[in-house]
Amino acid sequence: MAHSFHIPVLGIGYSVDTPLKVAPLGINSVLSLVDDILLEKLRKMYCNQNSLPYKHISEKTHDFRAKRITAYLNLINILAKKKFKAIKSFSEADHDLLEYLMLLPENSGLEQEYRELRETTTDQSEIRSWLDERLKMGSIDVNIMTKVDKDNYKNGEKLAVEYNDAHAAVRGYALSDLDSSLILSAGINPRLYSYMQEFEDFYPLENGYIRKKIVLKVSDYKSAIIQGKFLAKKGLWVSEFRIESGLNCGGHAFATDGYLMGPILEEFSSKREILSRSIYEILLKALADKGKTIPRKPLALMLTAQGGVGTAEEHNFLMRHYGVDSVGWGTPFLLVPEASTVDEATLKQLADAREDDLYLSDISPLGIPFNTLKGNTKDLEKLKRIAAGKPGSSCSKKYAALSSEFSDKTICTASRHYQALKLKELSKASLSAEEYLDNYNKIVGKSCICVGLGTSCLLANKLEHKIEGDGVSVCPGPNLAYFSRAMSLKDITNHIYGRANLILRKDRPHMFIKELGIYIDFLKDKIKETDFEENVKQRDYLLRFGRNLEEGIAYYRELFTNAKAYFRLGKLDIFRKLDEYQQRLQLELQKVKQSGLLQEAD
């Protein structure tokens, strides 16, 4: 890896061509495989821009979704390699090469090596040979949400499971020319994981090389070891566990049971060898049983972290204290047009956003809390339809059509069809006006994010979007509030490596403290909406959640006391916040305990 950071997936459309922009400069990044319609439109655009032949893959084509994904990934791979080759084709005034070298962290030493080489030789073949050997292209990685695996139909007949959305995406990636990583998020999907063993590129060679590596995005150690062992039994190695904050992140937020990022990273760090060894033993047996190649030596296991990182000091601390191999910087890159694809109006909204504009919503039809931005145009579009008495979207893409509540053929909870059925059902229920309104708002509050998250890319590239409309969904994390302007790629890399500071505000909390505050707010909301008389088990869950937060606070007190080389300027604020959050947590837990005493008295 040329860099110690990577750019995670930024939603369906925002990083869909990020690898083309940054891989030639040595930066790893991730694109989403959700929207094959968007990929096909972009493939046509890039073929036209580069005078390459283009043949449309229509929905009438057999296995069109997988074929579209393969074709798009192959094109991005070709174009990125072409740009990278141009960077390495040395010339006297090569600005792209200088940009590559100047973006690198100082400890890479490459820029200094290059300057010394230029001083000692004029032999261009020697310089090109050095560039070929020393410069690395960034990885073109892909993301699949494992649970977004809708059944598909043809002529009214349900297709075999391998034509489900996530299955087809795996196949599209597996059959591509890429040597990179598949990031699997949203938890375990046993059927999908089992399907992956059909593709040779996921298996290790004798020298340990894996052409298509598997990366699991996880939010706790238990999930990692369960999923890692499940895949190992299939002969599939997890090359990286990508640890993401449960709530201090962008997009969908998978809250833990009160386990905080610091203690989670500590557990991974202390148990790294145990994790690797226990999974590797299972892998070897599975490979032998399958008659597959056995690697000559143990396979590498990377640990990376992401979610709320915002300063060079936080970045370096994660690397050095927990030994992570790379740090993910996601949300800030939404403000970097050289890396992400965001239309101008949305870019301005993002740059102007502050804490109150960023919130954890219930708008996702997947039923998972979703980080979003107040006033996004997709939500305004939704509210306009509600006011007109026509709630719900047309559901043109159907990627999130996963509800089987009303029929075997699944539909999306954000769709006009679903909401009409649900509201009809609601009208027949005997509810008070307050209860009716609460249920009504929950039904119509879902938003068509599978379309909205791709629309900004269409607007930015001036591509046809009549079916999609103008509404844009956006999914930044809370960390966006502290970055207040559009940035160049040079700006953000200088910030990451401590060569510059782009955060002008003095009140930004440490990433761990920010996450703690979000978790306490999350717990407060859970307590507020819980009817303890009807749900005794929920009280036990909330108390357990609170105890985990208490343990996290105790961990942070010790961590920041002992971290003498880090966070010196902010330690007073850190401890002040820990005291404040400790008191807030006790008040919330007292409410839960009090409810139990009242029930016992009854």
Coordinates of C-alpha atoms in Angstrom, one line a residue:
M1 CA 0.0 0.0 0.0
A2 CA 1.3 3.4 -1.0
H3 CA -0.9 5.2 1.6
S4 CA -1.9 4.5 5.2
F5 CA -5.5 5.5 4.4
H6 CA -8.3 4.2 2.2
I7 CA -11.6 5.7 0.9
P8 CA -14.5 3.5 1.9
V9 CA -17.7 3.2 -0.1
L10 CA -19.5 6.6 0.0
G11 CA -23.0 5.4 -0.9
I12 CA -24.3 4.1 -4.2
G13 CA -23.2 6.8 -6.5
Y14 CA -20.7 9.1 -4.7
S15 CA -17.7 6.8 -5.0
V16 CA -18.9 4.8 -8.0
D17 CA -16.0 6.1 -10.1
T18 CA -13.6 7.1 -7.3
P19 CA -11.1 4.3 -8.1
L20 CA -10.7 5.7 -11.6
K21 CA -9.8 9.1 -10.1
V22 CA -7.5 7.9 -7.3
A23 CA -6.2 4.4 -8.0
P24 CA -3.6 5.8 -10.5
L25 CA -2.3 7.9 -7.6
G26 CA -1.8 4.9 -5.3
I27 CA -5.0 5.3 -3.2
N28 CA -7.2 2.4 -2.4
S29 CA -11.0 3.1 -2.7
V30 CA -14.3 1.3 -2.8
L31 CA -17.2 1.5 -5.2
S32 CA -20.7 0.1 -4.7
L33 CA -22.2 -2.6 -6.9
V34 CA -25.8 -1.9 -5.9
D35 CA -27.0 0.0 -9.0
D36 CA -26.2 -1.8 -12.3
I37 CA -28.4 0.7 -14.2
L38 CA -26.1 3.5 -13.0
L39 CA -23.0 1.5 -13.9
E40 CA -24.3 0.9 -17.4
K41 CA -24.9 4.6 -17.9
L42 CA -21.4 5.5 -16.7
R43 CA -19.8 2.8 -18.8
K44 CA -21.4 4.3 -21.9
M45 CA -20.2 7.8 -20.9
Y46 CA -16.6 6.7 -20.2
C47 CA -16.5 4.6 -23.4
N48 CA -17.6 7.7 -25.4
Q49 CA -15.1 10.0 -23.6
N50 CA -12.2 7.6 -24.3
S51 CA -13.3 6.7 -27.9
L52 CA -13.8 3.0 -26.9
P53 CA -16.5 0.7 -28.4
Y54 CA -19.7 0.4 -26.4
K55 CA -22.4 -2.2 -26.8
H56 CA -25.4 -1.7 -24.5
I57 CA -26.3 -4.6 -22.2
S58 CA -30.0 -4.4 -22.0
E59 CA -32.3 -6.0 -19.4
K60 CA -33.3 -8.5 -22.1
T61 CA -29.8 -9.9 -22.0
H62 CA -29.4 -13.1 -20.1
D63 CA -27.7 -12.4 -16.7
F64 CA -27.6 -8.7 -17.5
R65 CA -26.9 -7.5 -14.0
A66 CA -23.7 -9.6 -13.6
K67 CA -22.6 -8.8 -17.1
R68 CA -23.1 -5.0 -16.6
I69 CA -21.0 -5.2 -13.4
T70 CA -18.2 -7.2 -15.1
A71 CA -18.1 -4.8 -18.1
Y72 CA -18.0 -1.7 -15.9
L73 CA -15.3 -3.0 -13.6
N74 CA -13.2 -4.1 -16.6
L75 CA -13.5 -0.7 -18.1
I76 CA -12.5 1.1 -14.9
N77 CA -9.6 -1.3 -14.6
I78 CA -8.4 -0.6 -18.1
L79 CA -8.8 3.2 -17.8
A80 CA -7.1 3.3 -14.3
K81 CA -4.2 1.2 -15.5
K82 CA -3.8 3.5 -18.6
K83 CA -3.6 6.6 -16.3
F84 CA -1.2 4.8 -14.0
K85 CA 1.0 3.8 -16.9
A86 CA 1.1 7.4 -18.1
I87 CA 2.2 8.5 -14.6
K88 CA 5.1 6.1 -14.8
S89 CA 6.1 7.0 -18.4
F90 CA 8.7 9.5 -17.2
S91 CA 9.0 12.9 -18.8
E92 CA 10.9 16.0 -17.7
A93 CA 7.7 18.0 -16.9
D94 CA 5.5 15.2 -15.6
H95 CA 3.0 16.9 -13.2
D96 CA 1.0 13.7 -12.6
L97 CA 4.1 11.9 -11.4
L98 CA 5.0 14.8 -9.1
E99 CA 1.4 14.8 -7.8
Y100 CA 1.7 11.0 -7.0
L101 CA 4.9 11.5 -5.1
M102 CA 3.8 14.7 -3.2
L103 CA 0.6 13.0 -2.0
L104 CA 2.6 10.2 -0.3
P105 CA 3.3 10.3 3.5
E106 CA 6.7 11.5 4.4
N107 CA 7.8 8.1 5.8
S108 CA 7.3 6.4 2.5
G109 CA 10.7 7.9 1.4
L110 CA 9.7 7.6 -2.3
E111 CA 9.8 11.3 -3.1
Q112 CA 13.3 11.6 -1.6
E113 CA 14.5 8.5 -3.5
Y114 CA 13.2 9.9 -6.7
R115 CA 14.9 13.3 -6.2
E116 CA 18.2 11.5 -5.4
L117 CA 17.8 9.3 -8.5
R118 CA 17.3 12.3 -10.7
E119 CA 20.4 13.9 -9.3
T120 CA 22.6 10.8 -9.9
T121 CA 21.4 9.7 -13.3
T122 CA 20.1 11.0 -16.6
D123 CA 19.4 7.5 -17.9
Q124 CA 15.6 7.6 -18.5
S125 CA 15.4 3.8 -18.8
E126 CA 16.9 3.5 -15.3
I127 CA 14.4 6.1 -14.0
R128 CA 11.5 4.2 -15.6
S129 CA 12.7 0.9 -14.2
W130 CA 12.7 2.5 -10.7
L131 CA 9.2 3.9 -11.2
D132 CA 7.9 0.4 -12.4
E133 CA 9.4 -1.2 -9.3
R134 CA 8.5 1.4 -6.7
L135 CA 5.2 2.9 -7.7
K136 CA 2.0 1.0 -6.8
M137 CA -1.5 1.6 -8.2
G138 CA -4.3 1.8 -5.7
S139 CA -6.7 -1.1 -5.4
I140 CA -10.1 -0.9 -7.2
D141 CA -12.2 -2.5 -4.4
V142 CA -16.0 -3.1 -4.5
N143 CA -18.7 -3.3 -1.9
I144 CA -21.8 -5.5 -1.6
M145 CA -24.4 -5.2 1.1
T146 CA -25.0 -8.8 1.8
K147 CA -28.7 -8.5 2.8
V148 CA -29.6 -6.4 -0.3
D149 CA -30.2 -9.7 -2.1
K150 CA -33.6 -9.3 -3.7
D151 CA -35.2 -12.2 -5.6
N152 CA -35.6 -11.6 -9.4
Y153 CA -38.2 -12.7 -11.9
K154 CA -38.5 -13.2 -15.6
N155 CA -41.9 -13.5 -17.4
G156 CA -43.5 -13.8 -14.0
E157 CA -41.3 -16.8 -13.0
K158 CA -39.0 -16.5 -10.0
L159 CA -35.3 -17.0 -11.1
A160 CA -32.8 -19.3 -9.4
V161 CA -31.1 -17.9 -6.3
E162 CA -27.9 -17.1 -8.2
Y163 CA -29.8 -14.4 -10.0
N164 CA -30.6 -12.6 -6.8
D165 CA -29.1 -9.1 -6.7
A166 CA -26.2 -9.7 -4.3
H167 CA -25.4 -13.1 -5.9
A168 CA -25.3 -11.5 -9.4
A169 CA -23.0 -8.8 -8.0
V170 CA -20.6 -11.4 -6.6
R171 CA -20.6 -13.2 -9.9
G172 CA -20.1 -9.9 -11.8
Y173 CA -17.1 -9.1 -9.6
A174 CA -15.7 -12.6 -9.6
L175 CA -15.7 -12.8 -13.4
S176 CA -14.0 -9.3 -13.8
D177 CA -10.3 -8.7 -14.5
L178 CA -9.7 -7.0 -11.2
D179 CA -7.1 -8.0 -8.7
S180 CA -8.6 -6.4 -5.6
S181 CA -10.9 -6.8 -2.6
L182 CA -14.6 -7.5 -2.1
I183 CA -15.9 -5.7 0.9
L184 CA -18.9 -7.5 2.4
S185 CA -21.1 -5.4 4.7
A186 CA -24.4 -5.6 6.6
G187 CA -23.8 -8.9 8.4
I188 CA -23.7 -12.6 7.5
N189 CA -25.7 -14.0 4.5
P190 CA -25.0 -17.8 4.7
R191 CA -26.4 -18.5 1.2
L192 CA -24.4 -15.7 -0.4
Y193 CA -21.2 -16.7 1.4
S194 CA -21.7 -20.3 0.3
Y195 CA -22.1 -19.2 -3.3
M196 CA -18.7 -17.5 -3.3
Q197 CA -16.9 -20.8 -3.1
E198 CA -17.8 -21.5 -6.7
F199 CA -15.3 -18.9 -8.0
E200 CA -11.6 -19.8 -8.1
D201 CA -10.4 -16.2 -7.8
F202 CA -11.4 -16.2 -4.1
Y203 CA -9.0 -19.2 -3.2
P204 CA -5.3 -18.8 -2.3
L205 CA -2.5 -19.9 -4.5
E206 CA 0.5 -21.8 -3.1
N207 CA 2.5 -18.6 -2.6
G208 CA -0.5 -17.2 -0.6
Y209 CA -1.6 -14.8 -3.3
I210 CA -5.4 -14.3 -3.6
R211 CA -6.5 -12.6 -6.7
K212 CA -9.8 -11.5 -5.2
K213 CA -9.6 -11.0 -1.5
I214 CA -12.5 -11.0 0.9
V215 CA -12.9 -8.2 3.4
L216 CA -15.6 -8.2 6.1
K217 CA -16.9 -4.9 7.5
V218 CA -17.6 -5.6 11.1
S219 CA -18.5 -3.6 14.3
D220 CA -17.4 -6.1 16.9
Y221 CA -15.0 -9.1 17.5
K222 CA -17.8 -11.7 18.0
S223 CA -19.2 -11.0 14.5
A224 CA -15.7 -11.1 13.0
I225 CA -14.9 -14.6 14.4
I226 CA -18.3 -16.1 13.5
Q227 CA -18.2 -14.8 10.0
G228 CA -14.5 -15.6 9.5
K229 CA -15.0 -19.2 10.6
F230 CA -18.1 -19.6 8.5
L231 CA -16.2 -18.6 5.4
A232 CA -13.1 -20.6 6.4
K233 CA -15.2 -23.8 6.4
K234 CA -15.9 -23.0 2.8
G235 CA -12.2 -22.7 2.0
L236 CA -12.4 -18.9 1.8
W237 CA -10.0 -16.7 3.7
V238 CA -10.9 -13.3 5.2
S239 CA -7.9 -11.1 4.3
E240 CA -9.1 -8.1 6.2
F241 CA -11.5 -7.2 9.0
R242 CA -12.6 -3.6 8.4
I243 CA -13.8 -2.4 11.9
E244 CA -16.3 0.4 11.6
S245 CA -17.9 2.6 14.3
G246 CA -21.4 1.4 15.0
L247 CA -22.9 4.9 14.9
N248 CA -20.2 7.5 14.1
C249 CA -20.1 6.7 10.4
G250 CA -21.8 7.5 7.2
G251 CA -24.6 5.6 5.5
H252 CA -26.4 2.8 7.3
A253 CA -25.4 2.6 11.0
F254 CA -25.2 -0.8 12.7
A255 CA -25.3 0.0 16.4
T256 CA -23.6 -2.4 18.8
D257 CA -25.1 -3.3 22.2
G258 CA -23.3 -0.3 23.7
Y259 CA -19.8 -1.5 22.8
L260 CA -17.6 1.4 21.8
M261 CA -15.0 1.6 19.1
G262 CA -12.0 2.0 21.5
P263 CA -12.6 -1.2 23.5
I264 CA -13.6 -3.0 20.3
L265 CA -10.2 -2.1 18.7
E266 CA -8.4 -3.1 21.8
E267 CA -10.0 -6.6 21.7
F268 CA -9.1 -7.0 18.0
S269 CA -5.5 -5.8 18.7
S270 CA -5.0 -8.1 21.7
K271 CA -6.6 -11.1 20.0
R272 CA -5.3 -10.6 16.5
E273 CA -3.0 -13.7 16.5
I274 CA -5.7 -15.9 18.1
L275 CA -8.3 -14.7 15.5
S276 CA -5.9 -15.4 12.6
R277 CA -4.7 -18.8 13.9
S278 CA -8.2 -20.1 14.8
I279 CA -9.6 -19.2 11.4
Y280 CA -6.6 -20.4 9.5
E281 CA -6.7 -23.9 11.0
I282 CA -10.3 -24.3 9.8
L283 CA -9.3 -23.0 6.4
L284 CA -6.5 -25.5 5.9
K285 CA -8.8 -28.4 6.6
A286 CA -11.5 -27.1 4.3
L287 CA -9.0 -26.6 1.5
A288 CA -7.6 -30.1 2.0
D289 CA -11.1 -31.6 1.9
K290 CA -11.9 -29.7 -1.3
G291 CA -8.6 -30.8 -2.9
K292 CA -7.6 -27.1 -3.3
T293 CA -4.1 -25.7 -3.2
I294 CA -2.6 -25.3 0.3
P295 CA -0.6 -22.1 0.9
R296 CA 3.0 -22.7 1.9
K297 CA 2.8 -20.3 4.9
P298 CA 0.0 -18.7 6.9
L299 CA -2.0 -16.0 5.1
A300 CA -1.9 -12.4 6.0
L301 CA -4.7 -10.9 8.0
M302 CA -5.2 -7.1 8.0
L303 CA -7.1 -5.0 10.5
T304 CA -8.3 -1.6 9.4
A305 CA -10.5 1.0 11.1
Q306 CA -13.0 3.7 10.0
G307 CA -15.8 5.9 11.3
G308 CA -15.4 9.4 12.5
V309 CA -11.6 9.8 12.0
G310 CA -10.9 13.5 11.5
T311 CA -7.4 14.5 12.5
A312 CA -3.8 13.3 11.7
E313 CA -3.4 12.7 15.4
E314 CA -6.4 10.3 15.5
H315 CA -5.1 8.6 12.4
N316 CA -1.7 8.1 13.8
F317 CA -3.0 6.9 17.1
L318 CA -5.1 4.2 15.5
M319 CA -2.1 3.0 13.5
R320 CA 0.3 3.0 16.4
H321 CA -1.7 2.1 19.4
Y322 CA -4.0 -0.5 17.9
G323 CA -1.7 -1.6 15.1
V324 CA -4.3 -1.1 12.3
D325 CA -2.9 -1.4 8.8
S326 CA -5.0 1.3 7.2
V327 CA -7.5 4.0 8.3
G328 CA -10.7 4.7 6.4
W329 CA -11.5 8.4 5.7
G330 CA -15.0 8.4 4.2
T331 CA -17.3 11.4 4.9
P332 CA -14.6 14.1 4.4
F333 CA -14.1 12.8 0.8
L334 CA -17.6 13.9 -0.1
L335 CA -16.1 17.4 -0.1
V336 CA -13.3 16.4 -2.5
P337 CA -14.5 16.6 -6.1
E338 CA -11.2 15.1 -7.4
A339 CA -12.1 11.9 -5.5
S340 CA -15.9 11.7 -5.3
T341 CA -18.8 12.6 -7.6
V342 CA -21.2 15.1 -6.1
D343 CA -23.4 17.6 -7.9
E344 CA -22.8 21.3 -7.1
A345 CA -25.9 21.9 -5.1
T346 CA -25.4 18.9 -2.9
L347 CA -21.7 19.8 -2.5
K348 CA -22.7 23.2 -1.2
Q349 CA -25.2 21.6 1.2
L350 CA -22.6 19.3 2.6
A351 CA -20.0 22.1 3.0
D352 CA -22.6 24.2 4.9
A353 CA -23.8 21.4 7.1
R354 CA -23.4 21.6 10.9
E355 CA -24.2 19.2 13.7
D356 CA -27.9 19.9 13.8
D357 CA -28.1 19.2 10.0
L358 CA -26.8 15.7 10.4
Y359 CA -28.9 13.1 12.0
L360 CA -29.6 9.4 12.4
S361 CA -32.9 8.8 10.6
D362 CA -35.4 6.0 10.0
I363 CA -35.8 6.8 6.3
S364 CA -34.1 3.6 5.0
P365 CA -36.5 1.0 3.6
L366 CA -34.0 -1.6 4.9
G367 CA -35.2 -0.8 8.5
I368 CA -31.6 0.1 9.5
P369 CA -30.8 3.5 11.1
F370 CA -29.4 5.7 8.3
N371 CA -27.2 8.8 8.6
T372 CA -28.4 11.6 6.5
L373 CA -28.6 15.4 5.9
K374 CA -31.6 17.5 6.7
G375 CA -33.1 19.3 3.7
N376 CA -31.8 16.8 1.1
T377 CA -33.8 17.1 -2.1
K378 CA -35.0 13.5 -2.0
D379 CA -36.7 14.1 1.4
L380 CA -38.2 17.4 0.2
E381 CA -39.6 15.5 -2.8
K382 CA -41.0 12.9 -0.4
L383 CA -42.7 15.6 1.8
K384 CA -44.2 17.2 -1.3
R385 CA -45.8 13.9 -2.3
I386 CA -47.1 13.4 1.3
A387 CA -48.6 16.9 1.3
A388 CA -50.4 16.1 -2.0
G389 CA -51.8 12.9 -0.5
K390 CA -49.7 10.6 -2.6
P391 CA -47.0 9.2 -0.3
G392 CA -44.4 6.8 -1.5
S393 CA -42.1 6.6 -4.5
S394 CA -42.6 4.9 -7.9
C395 CA -39.8 2.4 -7.1
S396 CA -38.1 2.5 -10.5
K397 CA -35.1 0.4 -9.5
K398 CA -36.4 -1.9 -6.8
Y399 CA -33.0 -2.7 -5.2
A400 CA -34.5 -2.4 -1.7
A401 CA -37.7 -4.2 -2.6
L402 CA -37.3 -6.7 0.3
S403 CA -40.6 -6.8 2.2
S404 CA -42.7 -9.9 1.8
E405 CA -45.4 -8.6 4.2
F406 CA -48.2 -8.5 1.5
S407 CA -47.1 -11.1 -1.0
D408 CA -44.4 -13.6 -1.9
K409 CA -43.1 -11.1 -4.5
T410 CA -41.3 -8.6 -2.4
I411 CA -41.8 -4.8 -2.5
C412 CA -40.1 -1.8 -1.1
T413 CA -41.4 -0.1 2.1
A414 CA -40.6 3.3 0.5
S415 CA -42.8 2.4 -2.6
R416 CA -46.2 3.9 -3.3
H417 CA -47.6 0.4 -3.6
Y418 CA -46.5 -0.7 -0.2
Q419 CA -47.4 2.5 1.6
A420 CA -50.9 2.5 0.1
L421 CA -51.5 -1.1 1.4
K422 CA -50.0 -0.2 4.8
L423 CA -52.2 3.0 5.1
K424 CA -55.3 1.0 4.1
E425 CA -54.5 -1.5 6.9
L426 CA -53.8 1.4 9.3
S427 CA -57.2 3.0 8.6
K428 CA -59.0 -0.1 9.8
A429 CA -57.1 -0.2 13.1
S430 CA -58.8 1.1 16.2
L431 CA -56.2 3.7 17.3
S432 CA -56.3 7.0 19.0
A433 CA -55.5 10.1 16.9
E434 CA -52.0 10.3 18.4
E435 CA -51.3 6.6 17.8
Y436 CA -52.6 6.9 14.2
L437 CA -50.4 9.9 13.5
D438 CA -47.3 8.2 14.9
N439 CA -47.9 5.0 12.8
Y440 CA -48.7 7.1 9.7
N441 CA -45.5 9.1 10.0
K442 CA -43.5 5.8 10.4
I443 CA -45.0 4.4 7.2
V444 CA -44.6 7.5 4.9
G445 CA -41.2 8.4 6.4
K446 CA -39.3 5.9 4.3
S447 CA -37.4 7.3 1.4
C448 CA -36.3 5.8 -1.9
I449 CA -32.6 5.9 -1.2
C450 CA -31.6 3.3 -3.7
V451 CA -32.5 5.8 -6.4
G452 CA -31.6 9.0 -4.5
L453 CA -28.1 7.9 -3.6
G454 CA -27.2 7.5 -7.3
T455 CA -28.9 10.7 -8.7
S456 CA -26.2 13.1 -7.6
C457 CA -23.7 11.2 -9.9
L458 CA -26.2 11.5 -12.8
L459 CA -26.6 15.3 -12.2
A460 CA -22.9 15.9 -11.8
N461 CA -22.2 14.1 -15.1
K462 CA -25.2 15.7 -16.9
L463 CA -26.6 12.3 -17.7
E464 CA -30.2 11.5 -18.5
H465 CA -32.2 11.1 -15.2
K466 CA -35.9 11.4 -16.3
I467 CA -36.9 8.1 -14.6
E468 CA -34.8 8.8 -11.4
G469 CA -35.9 12.5 -11.1
D470 CA -33.9 15.3 -9.5
G471 CA -34.2 14.2 -5.8
V472 CA -30.8 13.5 -4.2
S473 CA -30.3 11.4 -1.1
V474 CA -27.0 11.9 0.8
C475 CA -25.5 9.9 3.6
P476 CA -22.6 11.7 5.4
G477 CA -21.5 10.8 8.9
P478 CA -21.5 13.3 11.9
N479 CA -17.9 14.1 11.2
L480 CA -18.9 16.2 8.2
A481 CA -19.9 19.1 10.6
Y482 CA -16.2 19.9 11.2
F483 CA -15.2 20.2 7.5
S484 CA -16.6 23.4 6.0
R485 CA -15.5 23.7 2.4
A486 CA -14.7 21.8 -0.7
M487 CA -11.2 20.5 -0.7
S488 CA -8.6 19.3 -3.3
L489 CA -7.1 15.9 -3.1
K490 CA -3.8 17.6 -2.1
D491 CA -5.7 19.4 0.7
I492 CA -7.2 16.3 2.2
T493 CA -4.1 14.2 2.0
N494 CA -2.0 16.9 3.6
H495 CA -4.6 17.1 6.4
I496 CA -4.6 13.3 6.9
Y497 CA -0.8 13.2 7.2
G498 CA -0.6 16.3 9.4
R499 CA 1.0 18.6 6.8
A500 CA -2.0 21.0 7.1
N501 CA -5.1 21.4 9.2
L502 CA -8.5 21.9 7.5
I503 CA -10.6 21.9 10.7
L504 CA -10.8 25.5 11.7
R505 CA -13.3 24.9 14.6
K506 CA -11.8 24.5 18.1
D507 CA -14.8 22.5 19.5
R508 CA -14.5 19.3 17.5
P509 CA -14.5 16.4 20.0
H510 CA -12.2 13.4 19.8
M511 CA -13.7 10.7 17.6
F512 CA -14.1 8.3 20.5
I513 CA -15.8 11.0 22.6
K514 CA -18.1 11.9 19.7
E515 CA -19.2 8.3 19.3
L516 CA -19.8 8.0 23.0
G517 CA -22.1 11.0 22.9
I518 CA -24.0 9.6 19.9
Y519 CA -24.5 6.3 21.7
I520 CA -25.9 8.0 24.8
D521 CA -28.3 9.9 22.7
F522 CA -29.2 6.6 21.0
L523 CA -29.9 5.0 24.4
K524 CA -31.9 7.9 25.5
D525 CA -34.2 7.6 22.5
K526 CA -34.6 3.9 23.0
I527 CA -35.6 4.4 26.6
K528 CA -38.1 7.1 25.6
E529 CA -39.8 4.9 23.1
T530 CA -39.9 1.8 25.3
D531 CA -43.1 0.8 27.1
F532 CA -41.6 -1.0 30.1
E533 CA -45.0 -2.4 31.2
E534 CA -45.3 -4.4 28.0
N535 CA -41.6 -5.2 27.4
V536 CA -39.7 -6.5 30.4
K537 CA -36.9 -8.0 28.2
Q538 CA -36.3 -4.6 26.7
R539 CA -35.4 -3.3 30.2
D540 CA -32.8 -5.9 30.6
Y541 CA -31.4 -5.1 27.2
L542 CA -31.2 -1.4 28.0
L543 CA -29.4 -2.0 31.3
R544 CA -26.9 -4.3 29.5
F545 CA -26.4 -1.6 26.9
G546 CA -25.7 0.9 29.6
R547 CA -23.3 -1.3 31.4
N548 CA -21.3 -1.7 28.2
L549 CA -21.2 2.1 27.9
E550 CA -20.0 2.4 31.5
E551 CA -17.2 -0.1 30.8
G552 CA -16.3 1.9 27.7
I553 CA -16.1 5.2 29.7
A554 CA -13.8 3.5 32.2
Y555 CA -11.6 2.2 29.4
Y556 CA -11.3 5.7 27.9
R557 CA -10.4 7.2 31.3
E558 CA -7.4 4.8 31.5
L559 CA -6.6 5.1 27.8
F560 CA -6.4 8.9 27.8
T561 CA -4.5 8.9 31.1
N562 CA -1.8 6.6 29.7
A563 CA -1.6 8.1 26.2
K564 CA 1.0 10.6 27.2
A565 CA 2.3 11.3 23.7
Y566 CA -1.1 12.0 22.2
F567 CA -4.0 14.4 22.6
R568 CA -2.1 16.6 25.1
L569 CA -3.9 19.8 24.0
G570 CA -7.4 18.2 24.2
K571 CA -7.1 16.1 27.4
L572 CA -8.9 18.5 29.7
D573 CA -11.9 18.6 27.3
I574 CA -11.8 14.8 26.9
F575 CA -12.0 14.2 30.7
R576 CA -14.6 16.9 31.1
K577 CA -16.8 15.2 28.5
L578 CA -16.3 11.8 30.0
D579 CA -17.6 13.2 33.3
E580 CA -20.5 14.8 31.6
Y581 CA -21.4 11.7 29.7
Q582 CA -21.0 9.5 32.8
Q583 CA -23.6 11.7 34.6
R584 CA -26.0 11.7 31.6
L585 CA -25.7 7.9 31.3
Q586 CA -26.5 7.5 35.0
L587 CA -29.6 9.6 34.7
E588 CA -30.9 7.5 31.8
L589 CA -30.1 4.2 33.5
Q590 CA -31.9 5.4 36.6
K591 CA -35.1 5.8 34.5
V592 CA -34.8 2.2 33.4
K593 CA -34.1 0.9 37.0
Q594 CA -37.0 3.1 38.3
S595 CA -39.4 1.5 35.9
G596 CA -38.4 -1.9 37.2
L597 CA -39.0 -0.9 40.8
L598 CA -42.5 0.5 39.9
Q599 CA -43.4 -2.8 38.2
E600 CA -42.3 -4.8 41.2
A601 CA -44.4 -2.6 43.5
D602 CA -47.4 -3.1 41.3

